[in-house]
CSV table of C-alpha atoms (C1' of nucleotides) and ligand atoms in Angstrom, one decimal:
chain,number,residue,atom,x,y,z
A,1,UNK,CA,0.0,0.0,0.0
A,2,UNK,CA,1.5,3.3,-1.0
A,3,UNK,CA,2.0,6.0,1.7
A,4,UNK,CA,0.0,8.6,-0.3
A,5,UNK,CA,-2.7,10.1,2.0
A,6,UNK,CA,-6.0,10.2,0.2
A,7,UNK,CA,-7.9,13.3,0.9
A,8,UNK,CA,-11.6,13.0,1.5
A,9,UNK,CA,-12.7,15.4,-1.2
A,10,UNK,CA,-10.8,13.4,-3.8
A,11,UNK,CA,-14.0,12.6,-5.6
A,12,UNK,CA,-14.6,16.3,-5.9
A,13,UNK,CA,-11.2,17.1,-7.4
A,14,UNK,CA,-9.3,16.4,-10.6
A,15,UNK,CA,-6.7,13.8,-9.9
A,16,UNK,CA,-4.7,11.0,-11.6
A,17,UNK,CA,-7.5,8.5,-11.3
A,18,UNK,CA,-5.8,5.9,-13.4
A,19,UNK,CA,-3.2,5.7,-10.6
A,20,UNK,CA,-5.9,5.9,-7.9
A,21,UNK,CA,-7.6,3.0,-9.5
A,22,UNK,CA,-4.5,0.9,-9.8
A,23,UNK,CA,-3.6,1.6,-6.1
A,24,UNK,CA,-7.0,0.6,-4.9
A,25,UNK,CA,-7.1,-2.6,-6.8
A,26,UNK,CA,-3.7,-3.5,-5.6
A,27,UNK,CA,-4.6,-2.7,-2.1
A,28,UNK,CA,-7.7,-5.0,-2.4
A,29,UNK,CA,-5.6,-7.8,-3.8
A,30,UNK,CA,-3.1,-7.6,-1.0
A,31,UNK,CA,-5.8,-7.3,1.6
A,32,UNK,CA,-7.5,-10.5,0.3
A,33,UNK,CA,-4.2,-12.3,0.2
A,34,UNK,CA,-3.5,-11.4,3.8
A,35,UNK,CA,-6.9,-12.5,4.9
A,36,UNK,CA,-6.7,-15.7,2.9
A,37,UNK,CA,-9.8,-14.7,0.9
A,38,UNK,CA,-10.4,-15.3,-2.7
A,39,UNK,CA,-10.8,-12.2,-5.0
A,40,UNK,CA,-12.5,-14.3,-7.6
A,41,UNK,CA,-13.3,-13.3,-11.2
A,42,UNK,CA,-16.8,-12.0,-10.4
A,43,UNK,CA,-15.7,-10.2,-7.2
A,44,UNK,CA,-12.8,-8.5,-9.0
A,45,UNK,CA,-15.0,-7.6,-12.0
A,46,UNK,CA,-17.5,-5.9,-9.8
A,47,UNK,CA,-14.8,-4.1,-7.8
A,48,UNK,CA,-13.1,-2.9,-11.0
A,49,UNK,CA,-16.4,-1.6,-12.3
A,50,UNK,CA,-16.9,0.4,-9.1
A,51,UNK,CA,-13.2,1.5,-9.1
A,52,UNK,CA,-13.7,2.9,-12.6
A,53,UNK,CA,-15.2,6.0,-11.1
A,54,UNK,CA,-15.9,7.5,-7.7
A,55,UNK,CA,-19.6,7.5,-8.6
A,56,UNK,CA,-22.1,5.4,-6.7
A,57,UNK,CA,-23.7,2.8,-8.9
A,58,UNK,CA,-26.8,0.7,-8.6
A,59,UNK,CA,-26.6,-3.1,-8.6
A,60,UNK,CA,-28.3,-3.2,-11.9
A,61,UNK,CA,-26.0,-0.6,-13.4
A,62,UNK,CA,-23.1,-2.8,-12.4
A,63,UNK,CA,-24.9,-5.8,-13.9
A,64,UNK,CA,-25.4,-3.9,-17.1
A,65,UNK,CA,-21.7,-3.1,-17.2
A,66,UNK,CA,-20.8,-6.7,-16.6
A,67,UNK,CA,-23.1,-7.7,-19.5
A,68,UNK,CA,-22.0,-4.9,-21.8
A,69,UNK,CA,-19.2,-6.9,-23.4
A,70,UNK,CA,-19.9,-8.3,-26.8
A,71,UNK,CA,-19.3,-11.8,-25.5
A,72,UNK,CA,-22.3,-14.0,-25.2
A,73,UNK,CA,-21.9,-14.4,-21.5
A,74,UNK,CA,-24.9,-13.0,-19.6
A,75,UNK,CA,-24.9,-12.8,-15.9
A,76,UNK,CA,-27.9,-12.5,-13.5
A,77,UNK,CA,-28.6,-10.4,-10.4
A,78,UNK,CA,-27.5,-12.8,-7.7
A,79,UNK,CA,-24.0,-12.9,-9.1
A,80,UNK,CA,-23.7,-9.1,-8.6
A,81,UNK,CA,-25.4,-9.1,-5.2
A,82,UNK,CA,-23.1,-11.9,-3.9
A,83,UNK,CA,-20.0,-10.0,-5.1
A,84,UNK,CA,-21.2,-6.8,-3.5
A,85,UNK,CA,-21.9,-8.7,-0.2
A,86,UNK,CA,-18.3,-10.0,-0.2
A,87,UNK,CA,-16.8,-6.6,-1.0
A,88,UNK,CA,-19.0,-4.9,1.6
A,89,UNK,CA,-18.0,-7.4,4.2
A,90,UNK,CA,-14.3,-6.8,3.6
A,91,UNK,CA,-14.7,-3.0,3.6
A,92,UNK,CA,-13.7,-2.7,0.0
A,93,UNK,CA,-16.8,-0.9,-1.0
A,94,UNK,CA,-19.7,0.9,0.8
A,95,UNK,CA,-23.4,1.0,0.4
A,96,UNK,CA,-25.1,4.4,0.0
A,97,UNK,CA,-28.3,3.6,1.8
A,98,UNK,CA,-30.1,6.7,0.7
A,99,UNK,CA,-29.5,5.9,-3.0
A,100,UNK,CA,-29.6,2.1,-3.0
A,101,UNK,CA,-26.2,2.3,-4.5
A,102,UNK,CA,-22.6,1.1,-4.0
A,103,UNK,CA,-19.3,2.9,-4.2
A,104,UNK,CA,-15.7,1.9,-3.9
A,105,UNK,CA,-14.0,2.7,-0.6
A,106,UNK,CA,-11.1,5.0,-0.7
A,107,UNK,CA,-9.5,3.6,2.4
A,108,UNK,CA,-9.9,-0.2,1.8
A,109,UNK,CA,-10.1,-2.2,5.0
A,110,UNK,CA,-11.0,0.7,7.3
A,111,UNK,CA,-14.3,-0.8,8.1
A,112,UNK,CA,-15.7,1.6,10.6
A,113,UNK,CA,-17.2,5.0,10.5
A,114,UNK,CA,-17.3,6.2,6.9
A,115,UNK,CA,-19.4,9.3,6.2
A,116,UNK,CA,-20.5,10.6,2.9
A,117,UNK,CA,-21.2,13.9,1.3
A,118,UNK,CA,-23.4,13.4,-1.7
A,119,UNK,CA,-24.0,16.1,-4.2
A,120,UNK,CA,-27.5,16.0,-5.5
A,121,UNK,CA,-26.5,17.9,-8.7
A,122,UNK,CA,-23.5,16.0,-10.0
A,123,UNK,CA,-24.0,12.8,-7.9
A,124,UNK,CA,-20.4,12.8,-6.8
A,125,UNK,CA,-19.7,11.4,-3.3
A,126,UNK,CA,-16.9,12.3,-0.9
A,127,UNK,CA,-16.0,9.8,1.7
A,128,UNK,CA,-14.9,11.3,5.0
A,129,UNK,CA,-13.5,9.9,8.1
A,130,UNK,CA,-14.7,12.1,10.9
A,131,UNK,CA,-15.1,10.3,14.2
A,132,UNK,CA,-18.7,11.2,15.2
A,133,UNK,CA,-17.5,11.1,18.8
A,134,UNK,CA,-20.4,13.2,20.1
A,135,UNK,CA,-23.0,10.9,18.7
A,136,UNK,CA,-21.3,7.7,19.7
A,137,UNK,CA,-20.9,9.0,23.2
A,138,UNK,CA,-24.6,9.7,23.3
A,139,UNK,CA,-25.4,6.2,22.1
A,140,UNK,CA,-23.0,4.8,24.8
A,141,UNK,CA,-24.7,6.9,27.5
A,142,UNK,CA,-28.0,5.2,26.6
A,143,UNK,CA,-26.3,1.8,26.9
A,144,UNK,CA,-26.6,1.2,23.2
A,145,UNK,CA,-23.9,-1.1,21.7
A,146,UNK,CA,-23.0,0.3,18.3
A,147,UNK,CA,-22.4,-2.1,15.4
A,148,UNK,CA,-22.5,0.0,12.3
A,149,UNK,CA,-23.2,3.6,11.4
A,150,UNK,CA,-24.7,5.2,8.3
A,151,UNK,CA,-24.0,8.9,7.8
A,152,UNK,CA,-25.0,10.4,4.5
A,153,UNK,CA,-25.2,14.1,4.0
A,154,UNK,CA,-26.9,15.3,0.9
A,155,UNK,CA,-26.4,18.8,-0.5
A,156,UNK,CA,-24.6,20.7,-3.2
A,157,UNK,CA,-20.8,20.5,-3.7
A,158,UNK,CA,-18.6,23.6,-4.0
A,159,UNK,CA,-18.3,23.2,-7.8
A,160,UNK,CA,-22.0,22.8,-8.5
A,161,UNK,CA,-22.7,25.8,-6.4
A,162,UNK,CA,-20.7,27.9,-8.8
A,163,UNK,CA,-22.5,26.6,-11.9
A,164,UNK,CA,-26.1,26.7,-10.5
A,165,UNK,CA,-28.0,29.9,-10.9
B,1,UNK,CA,-48.3,21.3,22.3
B,2,UNK,CA,-47.7,20.2,25.9
B,3,UNK,CA,-44.6,21.2,27.7
B,4,UNK,CA,-43.5,17.6,28.4
B,5,UNK,CA,-40.0,17.1,27.2
B,6,UNK,CA,-39.7,14.0,25.1
B,7,UNK,CA,-36.6,12.0,25.9
B,8,UNK,CA,-34.7,10.5,23.0
B,9,UNK,CA,-34.9,7.0,24.4
B,10,UNK,CA,-38.6,7.1,24.7
B,11,UNK,CA,-39.0,4.2,22.2
B,12,UNK,CA,-36.8,2.1,24.5
B,13,UNK,CA,-38.8,2.8,27.6
B,14,UNK,CA,-42.2,2.0,29.0
B,15,UNK,CA,-44.4,5.1,28.8
B,16,UNK,CA,-48.0,6.2,28.5
B,17,UNK,CA,-48.1,5.7,24.8
B,18,UNK,CA,-51.8,6.3,24.5
B,19,UNK,CA,-51.0,9.8,25.7
B,20,UNK,CA,-47.9,10.1,23.5
B,21,UNK,CA,-50.0,9.2,20.5
B,22,UNK,CA,-52.7,11.7,21.3
B,23,UNK,CA,-50.2,14.5,21.8
B,24,UNK,CA,-48.4,13.7,18.5
B,25,UNK,CA,-51.6,13.6,16.5
B,26,UNK,CA,-52.8,16.8,18.0
B,27,UNK,CA,-49.4,18.4,17.3
B,28,UNK,CA,-49.7,17.3,13.7
B,29,UNK,CA,-53.2,18.7,13.4
B,30,UNK,CA,-52.2,22.1,14.7
B,31,UNK,CA,-49.1,22.2,12.6
B,32,UNK,CA,-51.1,21.6,9.5
B,33,UNK,CA,-53.6,24.2,10.5
B,34,UNK,CA,-50.9,26.7,11.0
B,35,UNK,CA,-49.3,25.9,7.7
B,36,UNK,CA,-52.7,25.9,5.9
B,37,UNK,CA,-52.2,22.3,4.8
B,38,UNK,CA,-54.8,19.6,4.6
B,39,UNK,CA,-54.4,16.7,6.9
B,40,UNK,CA,-56.7,14.6,4.7
B,41,UNK,CA,-58.2,11.2,5.5
B,42,UNK,CA,-55.4,9.3,3.8
B,43,UNK,CA,-52.7,11.4,5.3
B,44,UNK,CA,-54.2,11.1,8.8
B,45,UNK,CA,-54.8,7.4,8.5
B,46,UNK,CA,-51.1,6.8,7.5
B,47,UNK,CA,-49.9,9.0,10.3
B,48,UNK,CA,-52.1,7.3,12.8
B,49,UNK,CA,-50.8,3.9,11.7
B,50,UNK,CA,-47.3,5.1,12.3
B,51,UNK,CA,-48.2,6.7,15.6
B,52,UNK,CA,-49.6,3.5,16.8
B,53,UNK,CA,-46.1,2.4,17.7
B,54,UNK,CA,-42.5,3.7,17.7
B,55,UNK,CA,-41.6,1.0,15.3
B,56,UNK,CA,-40.5,1.7,11.8
B,57,UNK,CA,-42.9,0.3,9.2
B,58,UNK,CA,-42.5,-0.5,5.5
B,59,UNK,CA,-44.8,1.1,3.0
B,60,UNK,CA,-46.4,-2.2,2.3
B,61,UNK,CA,-47.0,-2.9,6.0
B,62,UNK,CA,-48.8,0.4,6.2
B,63,UNK,CA,-50.8,-0.5,3.1
B,64,UNK,CA,-51.8,-3.8,4.7
B,65,UNK,CA,-52.8,-2.0,7.8
B,66,UNK,CA,-55.0,0.4,5.8
B,67,UNK,CA,-56.6,-2.6,4.0
B,68,UNK,CA,-57.0,-4.7,7.2
B,69,UNK,CA,-60.4,-3.4,8.0
B,70,UNK,CA,-63.3,-5.6,7.1
B,71,UNK,CA,-64.7,-2.9,4.8
B,72,UNK,CA,-64.6,-3.6,1.1
B,73,UNK,CA,-62.3,-0.6,0.5
B,74,UNK,CA,-58.9,-1.6,-0.9
B,75,UNK,CA,-56.2,0.9,-1.4
B,76,UNK,CA,-53.2,0.8,-3.7
B,77,UNK,CA,-49.5,1.6,-3.2
B,78,UNK,CA,-49.5,5.1,-4.6
B,79,UNK,CA,-52.0,6.2,-2.0
B,80,UNK,CA,-49.6,5.3,0.8
B,81,UNK,CA,-46.5,6.7,-0.9
B,82,UNK,CA,-48.2,10.0,-1.5
B,83,UNK,CA,-49.3,10.3,2.1
B,84,UNK,CA,-45.8,9.4,3.2
B,85,UNK,CA,-44.3,12.0,0.9
B,86,UNK,CA,-46.5,14.7,2.4
B,87,UNK,CA,-45.8,13.6,6.0
B,88,UNK,CA,-42.0,13.5,5.3
B,89,UNK,CA,-42.2,16.9,3.7
B,90,UNK,CA,-43.8,18.4,6.8
B,91,UNK,CA,-41.4,16.7,9.2
B,92,UNK,CA,-44.1,14.6,10.8
B,93,UNK,CA,-42.4,11.3,10.0
B,94,UNK,CA,-38.9,10.2,9.0
B,95,UNK,CA,-37.6,7.7,6.5
B,96,UNK,CA,-35.2,5.1,7.8
B,97,UNK,CA,-33.0,4.6,4.8
B,98,UNK,CA,-31.2,1.6,5.9
B,99,UNK,CA,-34.5,-0.2,6.3
B,100,UNK,CA,-36.7,1.2,3.6
B,101,UNK,CA,-39.1,2.1,6.4
B,102,UNK,CA,-40.9,5.0,7.9
B,103,UNK,CA,-41.4,6.1,11.5
B,104,UNK,CA,-43.3,8.8,13.3
B,105,UNK,CA,-41.3,11.8,14.4
B,106,UNK,CA,-41.3,12.4,18.1
B,107,UNK,CA,-40.6,16.1,17.6
B,108,UNK,CA,-43.0,17.0,14.8
B,109,UNK,CA,-41.9,20.0,12.8
B,110,UNK,CA,-38.3,19.8,13.8
B,111,UNK,CA,-37.2,19.1,10.2
B,112,UNK,CA,-33.5,19.1,10.6
B,113,UNK,CA,-30.9,16.7,11.9
B,114,UNK,CA,-32.6,13.7,13.4
B,115,UNK,CA,-30.4,10.7,14.2
B,116,UNK,CA,-31.5,7.2,14.9
B,117,UNK,CA,-30.3,4.4,17.0
B,118,UNK,CA,-31.8,1.2,15.6
B,119,UNK,CA,-31.7,-2.0,17.6
B,120,UNK,CA,-31.2,-5.0,15.3
B,121,UNK,CA,-32.7,-7.4,17.9
B,122,UNK,CA,-36.0,-5.7,18.8
B,123,UNK,CA,-36.2,-3.3,15.9
B,124,UNK,CA,-37.0,-0.4,18.2
B,125,UNK,CA,-35.6,3.0,17.0
B,126,UNK,CA,-34.6,6.0,19.2
B,127,UNK,CA,-34.7,9.4,17.6
B,128,UNK,CA,-32.0,11.7,18.9
B,129,UNK,CA,-31.3,15.3,18.4
B,130,UNK,CA,-27.5,15.6,18.5
B,131,UNK,CA,-26.1,18.4,16.5
B,132,UNK,CA,-23.4,16.7,14.4
B,133,UNK,CA,-21.5,19.9,14.6
B,134,UNK,CA,-18.1,18.3,13.8
B,135,UNK,CA,-19.3,16.7,10.6
B,136,UNK,CA,-21.3,19.7,9.5
B,137,UNK,CA,-18.2,21.9,10.0
B,138,UNK,CA,-16.2,19.5,7.9
B,139,UNK,CA,-18.8,19.7,5.1
B,140,UNK,CA,-18.7,23.4,5.4
B,141,UNK,CA,-14.9,23.6,5.2
B,142,UNK,CA,-15.1,21.7,1.9
B,143,UNK,CA,-17.6,24.3,0.6
B,144,UNK,CA,-20.4,21.7,0.6
B,145,UNK,CA,-23.9,23.2,1.2
B,146,UNK,CA,-25.8,20.7,3.3
B,147,UNK,CA,-29.5,20.0,2.6
B,148,UNK,CA,-30.3,17.0,4.5
B,149,UNK,CA,-28.5,14.5,6.7
B,150,UNK,CA,-29.1,10.8,7.3
B,151,UNK,CA,-27.6,9.4,10.5
B,152,UNK,CA,-28.6,5.8,11.3
B,153,UNK,CA,-26.7,3.9,14.0
B,154,UNK,CA,-27.4,0.1,14.1
B,155,UNK,CA,-26.6,-1.9,17.2
B,156,UNK,CA,-28.1,-3.6,20.2
B,157,UNK,CA,-30.1,-1.6,22.7
B,158,UNK,CA,-29.5,-1.8,26.5
B,159,UNK,CA,-32.4,-4.1,27.1
B,160,UNK,CA,-31.6,-6.5,24.4
B,161,UNK,CA,-28.0,-6.8,25.6
B,162,UNK,CA,-29.4,-8.2,28.9
B,163,UNK,CA,-31.5,-10.8,27.3
B,164,UNK,CA,-29.0,-11.9,24.6
B,165,UNK,CA,-26.7,-14.7,25.6
C,1,DG,C1',-74.7,29.7,-7.2
C,2,DG,C1',-71.7,28.4,-11.5
C,3,DA,C1',-67.0,28.4,-13.7
C,4,DC,C1',-62.6,27.7,-13.0
C,5,DA,C1',-58.0,26.4,-11.2
C,6,DT,C1',-55.6,23.4,-8.1
C,7,DA,C1',-54.7,19.8,-5.1
C,8,DG,C1',-55.8,15.3,-3.8
C,9,DT,C1',-57.5,10.6,-4.8
C,10,DG,C1',-58.3,6.1,-7.3
C,11,DT,C1',-56.7,2.8,-10.5
C,12,DT,C1',-53.9,0.2,-13.7
C,13,DA,C1',-49.8,-1.0,-15.0
C,14,DT,C1',-44.9,-1.2,-14.7
C,15,DA,C1',-40.2,-0.1,-13.0
C,16,DT,C1',-36.6,-0.9,-9.8
C,17,DT,C1',-34.2,-3.3,-6.2
C,18,DA,C1',-33.3,-7.6,-3.9
C,19,DT,C1',-33.5,-12.6,-2.5
C,20,DA,C1',-34.9,-17.8,-2.4
C,21,DA,C1',-33.9,-22.1,-3.9
C,22,DC,C1',-31.3,-25.5,-6.0
C,23,DG,C1',-28.1,-27.7,-8.9
C,24,DT,C1',-23.2,-27.4,-10.8
C,25,DA,C1',-18.4,-26.1,-10.8
C,26,DT,C1',-14.1,-25.0,-8.6
C,27,DC,C1',-10.7,-25.0,-4.9
C,28,DG,C1',-7.9,-26.6,-1.4
C,29,DA,C1',-6.8,-30.1,1.7
C,30,DT,C1',-6.0,-34.7,2.8
D,1,DA,C1',-8.5,-39.3,-6.3
D,2,DT,C1',-11.8,-38.0,-2.8
D,3,DC,C1',-14.1,-34.9,0.0
D,4,DG,C1',-16.0,-30.8,2.2
D,5,DA,C1',-16.5,-26.2,1.6
D,6,DT,C1',-17.0,-22.2,-1.1
D,7,DA,C1',-18.4,-19.8,-5.1
D,8,DC,C1',-21.0,-19.7,-9.3
D,9,DG,C1',-25.0,-20.1,-12.7
D,10,DT,C1',-29.9,-20.1,-13.4
D,11,DT,C1',-34.8,-19.6,-12.7
D,12,DA,C1',-38.2,-17.7,-10.5
D,13,DT,C1',-40.2,-14.5,-7.4
D,14,DA,C1',-40.4,-11.1,-3.6
D,15,DA,C1',-40.3,-6.4,-2.0
D,16,DT,C1',-40.1,-1.6,-2.8
D,17,DA,C1',-41.4,2.3,-5.6
D,18,DT,C1',-43.3,5.2,-9.5
D,19,DA,C1',-45.6,6.6,-14.1
D,20,DA,C1',-49.6,7.8,-16.2
D,21,DC,C1',-54.1,9.3,-16.5
D,22,DA,C1',-58.9,9.8,-15.3
D,23,DC,C1',-61.8,11.4,-11.6
D,24,DT,C1',-63.2,14.1,-7.4
D,25,DA,C1',-63.1,17.4,-3.8
D,26,DT,C1',-61.9,22.2,-2.4
D,27,DG,C1',-61.5,26.9,-2.6
D,28,DT,C1',-61.9,31.3,-5.2
D,29,DC,C1',-63.6,34.6,-8.4
D,30,DC,C1',-67.4,36.6,-10.2
E,201,ZN,ZN1,-9.7,8.5,-8.2
E,202,ZN,ZN1,-21.7,18.5,-7.4
E,203,ZN,ZN1,-45.0,6.6,22.7
E,204,ZN,ZN1,-33.5,-3.9,21.4
DNA sequence: GGACATAGTGTTATATTATAACGTATCGAT
DNA sequence: ATCGATACGTTATAATATAACACTATGTCC
């Protein structure tokens, strides 16, 4: 894994995405090797489709992409959902609940506590890593044992604010 | 609206829910009157179904409840979704994105910034009112104009922790 | 009161998202 | 090679949500 720090707003900025993509796929490969998990053809294909952009994609968009190739091979929904389940479980992708969509994680393996800023104009999504400590403390004070947290902030990104009226 | 302060963990505690229900329906009625909005039959029915408990319900659960009565009247999905849309818009209910479900708001009219603790054992949901200030500040520092925030924490509530193994 | 505009409802059909169930293939270990 | 476990392929269907359009109630102007 390279030492390059990935800034949260990466999805909102121009960057060398080819490189970004390569790094993330390589990180996923190493992570699976370390954990003795199989990054099989379908899992890798789905991950690569998501890594092609920082956009969230619906399961059926991914399916369409898988089936786009001229080859005769046609794949059905369960294939995609199973691959997504695996990738989610290993922290390689995230699910955007408010969009029924999936997005590649920019900090693969960091399971906990991602937060998302979702632009409703351009649909880009920034993945943050704040620590929510206030909220988690409140949950704790109610004796609530936290498993998983979903934080999705919808709004308009800086760039879209310039363009819009 | 009565002066009684509604504690966030209300859904996790025994309380006089009959009273709770009456207060919330009355608050909704007044709020609609003030805003010159019509709390029509369907809207009120859907709200009442949600107010019957502090549980989140799926749109089709609500539909089934509407159609449960012995009467011949059968209602179709769009009726429910339209009522839900209205109630969401006025801040009388919330949508739990991670469950595709809807729940009555315990602070009707307070549009902004609800957070939810969702017990995966008993499915009860506590509505908090933390202020997320850290996260919102971070969004702001990225020039992101926040519209709406979804915060849903899944875990196990205090009571279910006792019962579970 | 009647004519009109608007908002809400009823109904049918269909789109979109997700999973159940079950048989087959592949992998890794003995 | 055999075996158990994991992943894949396939069919069917469940669960969630919306499009489209006709009809009805409500309020407003005259
Ligand atoms: Zn990139
Ligand atoms: Zn944008
Ligand atoms: Zn109550
Ligand atoms: Zn519980």
